[in-house]
Structure formats: structure tokens, C-alpha cells
mmCIF file of C-alpha atoms in Angstrom:
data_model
loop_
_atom_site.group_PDB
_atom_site.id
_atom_site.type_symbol
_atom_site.label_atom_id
_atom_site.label_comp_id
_atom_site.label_asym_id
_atom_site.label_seq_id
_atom_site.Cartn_x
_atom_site.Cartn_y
_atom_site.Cartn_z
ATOM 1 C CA UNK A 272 -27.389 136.420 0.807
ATOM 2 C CA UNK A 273 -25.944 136.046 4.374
ATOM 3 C CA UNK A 274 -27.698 139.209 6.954
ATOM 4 C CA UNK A 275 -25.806 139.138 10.523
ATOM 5 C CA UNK A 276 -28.783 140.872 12.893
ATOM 6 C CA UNK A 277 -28.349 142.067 16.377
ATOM 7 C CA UNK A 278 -30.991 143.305 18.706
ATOM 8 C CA UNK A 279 -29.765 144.642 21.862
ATOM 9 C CA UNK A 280 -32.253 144.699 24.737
ATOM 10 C CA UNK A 281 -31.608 146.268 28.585
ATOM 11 C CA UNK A 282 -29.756 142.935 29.856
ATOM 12 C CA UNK A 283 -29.060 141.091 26.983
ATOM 13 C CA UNK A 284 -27.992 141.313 23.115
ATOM 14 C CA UNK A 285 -30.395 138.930 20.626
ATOM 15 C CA UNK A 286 -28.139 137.887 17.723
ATOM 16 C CA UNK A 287 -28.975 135.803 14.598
ATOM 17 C CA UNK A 288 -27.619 134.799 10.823
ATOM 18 C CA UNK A 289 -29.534 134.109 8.353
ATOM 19 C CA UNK A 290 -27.979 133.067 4.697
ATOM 20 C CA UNK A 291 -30.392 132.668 1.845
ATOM 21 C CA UNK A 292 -33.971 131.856 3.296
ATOM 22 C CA UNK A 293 -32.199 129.630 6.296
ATOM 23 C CA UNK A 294 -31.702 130.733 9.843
ATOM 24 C CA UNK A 295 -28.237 129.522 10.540
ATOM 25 C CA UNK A 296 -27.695 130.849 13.988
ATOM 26 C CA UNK A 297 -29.843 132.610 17.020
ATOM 27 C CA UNK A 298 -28.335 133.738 20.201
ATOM 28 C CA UNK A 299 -29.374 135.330 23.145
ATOM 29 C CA UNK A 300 -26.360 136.849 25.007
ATOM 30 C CA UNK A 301 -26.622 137.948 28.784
ATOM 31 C CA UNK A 302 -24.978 140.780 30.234
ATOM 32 C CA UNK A 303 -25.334 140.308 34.273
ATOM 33 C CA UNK A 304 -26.738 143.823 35.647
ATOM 34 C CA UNK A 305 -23.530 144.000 37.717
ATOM 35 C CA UNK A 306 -20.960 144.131 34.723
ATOM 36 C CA UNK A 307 -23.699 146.545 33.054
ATOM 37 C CA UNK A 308 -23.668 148.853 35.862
ATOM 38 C CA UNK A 309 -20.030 149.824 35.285
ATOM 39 C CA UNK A 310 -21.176 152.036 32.244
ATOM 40 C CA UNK A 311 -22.791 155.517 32.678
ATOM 41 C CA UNK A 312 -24.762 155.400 29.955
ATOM 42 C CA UNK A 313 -25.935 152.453 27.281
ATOM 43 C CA UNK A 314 -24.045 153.841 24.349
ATOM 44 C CA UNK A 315 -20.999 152.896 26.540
ATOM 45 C CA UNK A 316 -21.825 149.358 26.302
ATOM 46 C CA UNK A 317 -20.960 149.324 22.552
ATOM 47 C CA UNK A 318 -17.522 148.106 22.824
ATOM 48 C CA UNK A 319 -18.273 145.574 25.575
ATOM 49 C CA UNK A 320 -21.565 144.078 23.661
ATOM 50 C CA UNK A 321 -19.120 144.104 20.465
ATOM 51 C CA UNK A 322 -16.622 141.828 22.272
ATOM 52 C CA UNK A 323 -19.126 139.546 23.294
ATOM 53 C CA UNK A 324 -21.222 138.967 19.625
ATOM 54 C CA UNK A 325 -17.397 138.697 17.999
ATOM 55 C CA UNK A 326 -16.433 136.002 21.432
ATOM 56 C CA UNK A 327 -19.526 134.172 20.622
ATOM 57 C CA UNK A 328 -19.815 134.054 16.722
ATOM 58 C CA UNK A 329 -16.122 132.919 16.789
ATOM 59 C CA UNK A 330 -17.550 129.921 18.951
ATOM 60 C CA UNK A 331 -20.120 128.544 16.661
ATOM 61 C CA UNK A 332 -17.673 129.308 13.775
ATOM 62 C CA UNK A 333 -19.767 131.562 11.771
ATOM 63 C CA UNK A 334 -17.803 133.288 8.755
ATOM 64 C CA UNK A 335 -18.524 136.719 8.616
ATOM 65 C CA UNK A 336 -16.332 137.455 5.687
ATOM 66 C CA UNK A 337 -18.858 136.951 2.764
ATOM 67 C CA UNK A 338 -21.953 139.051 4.946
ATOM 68 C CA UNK A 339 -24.309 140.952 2.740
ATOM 69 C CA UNK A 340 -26.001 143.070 5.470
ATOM 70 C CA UNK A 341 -25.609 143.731 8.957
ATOM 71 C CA UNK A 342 -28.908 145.250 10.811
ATOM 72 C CA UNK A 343 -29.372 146.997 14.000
ATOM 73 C CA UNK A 344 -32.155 147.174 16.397
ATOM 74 C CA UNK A 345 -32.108 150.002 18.884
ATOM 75 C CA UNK A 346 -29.971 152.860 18.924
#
């Protein structure tokens, strides 16, 4: 079972993959307040948060394609 988790916190987005009982990847991505302060309101930050999990997953080469969950912190 591969589970893709994201936590997103005020400045940064907390990201890890676990398959089977292994962590396989944990990430912490930060979001400098200034680039944050260009959306009204945090549900605007989806798409820009989104870019940067896909930006960074694609770095470390994790394969998404065979994911059994994906889980949410937050709203």
C-alpha cells in the first residue's frame, strides 16, 4: 500500500510517502511569507502549494501512479 500525505501548515507544506510499513519520503516545503502574501485568503494557496508538492515529488522521482490513498491535514 503506497499513502501520499500532506500537511499544510501557515508557511510551509509537510509532505511524506509511505509504501507498505516504510517511510519512503518526508519533506518540508517553505513558502516565503512574501510569495504567501499575494493570496487573500489560504484556500487561494491551493494551486500554488499543488505546484510545489508535484515540482518537488518529480525531483526525488516518486511514482505516484500506483498510490492507494492520499490524506489531508487542514482544510
Amino acid at each position: 500500500m503506497k499513502i501520499l500525505a500532506i500537511n499544510p501548515g501557515s508557511t510551509s507544506t509537510k509532505v511524506a510517502l509511505s509504501e507498505d510499513r516504510s517511510l519512503r519520503l518526508d519533506l518540508e516545503l517553505s513558502h516565503p511569507k512574501e510569495e504567501l502574501a499575494a493570496f487573500a485568503r489560504v484556500a487561494d494557496q491551493m494551486e500554488y502549494r499543488s505546484r510545489a508538492i508535484r515540482r518537488e515529488l518529480d525531483r526525488a522521482g516518486a511514482d505516484l501512479s500506483d498510490l492507494s490513498a492520499v490524506v489531508g491535514r487542514g482544510g
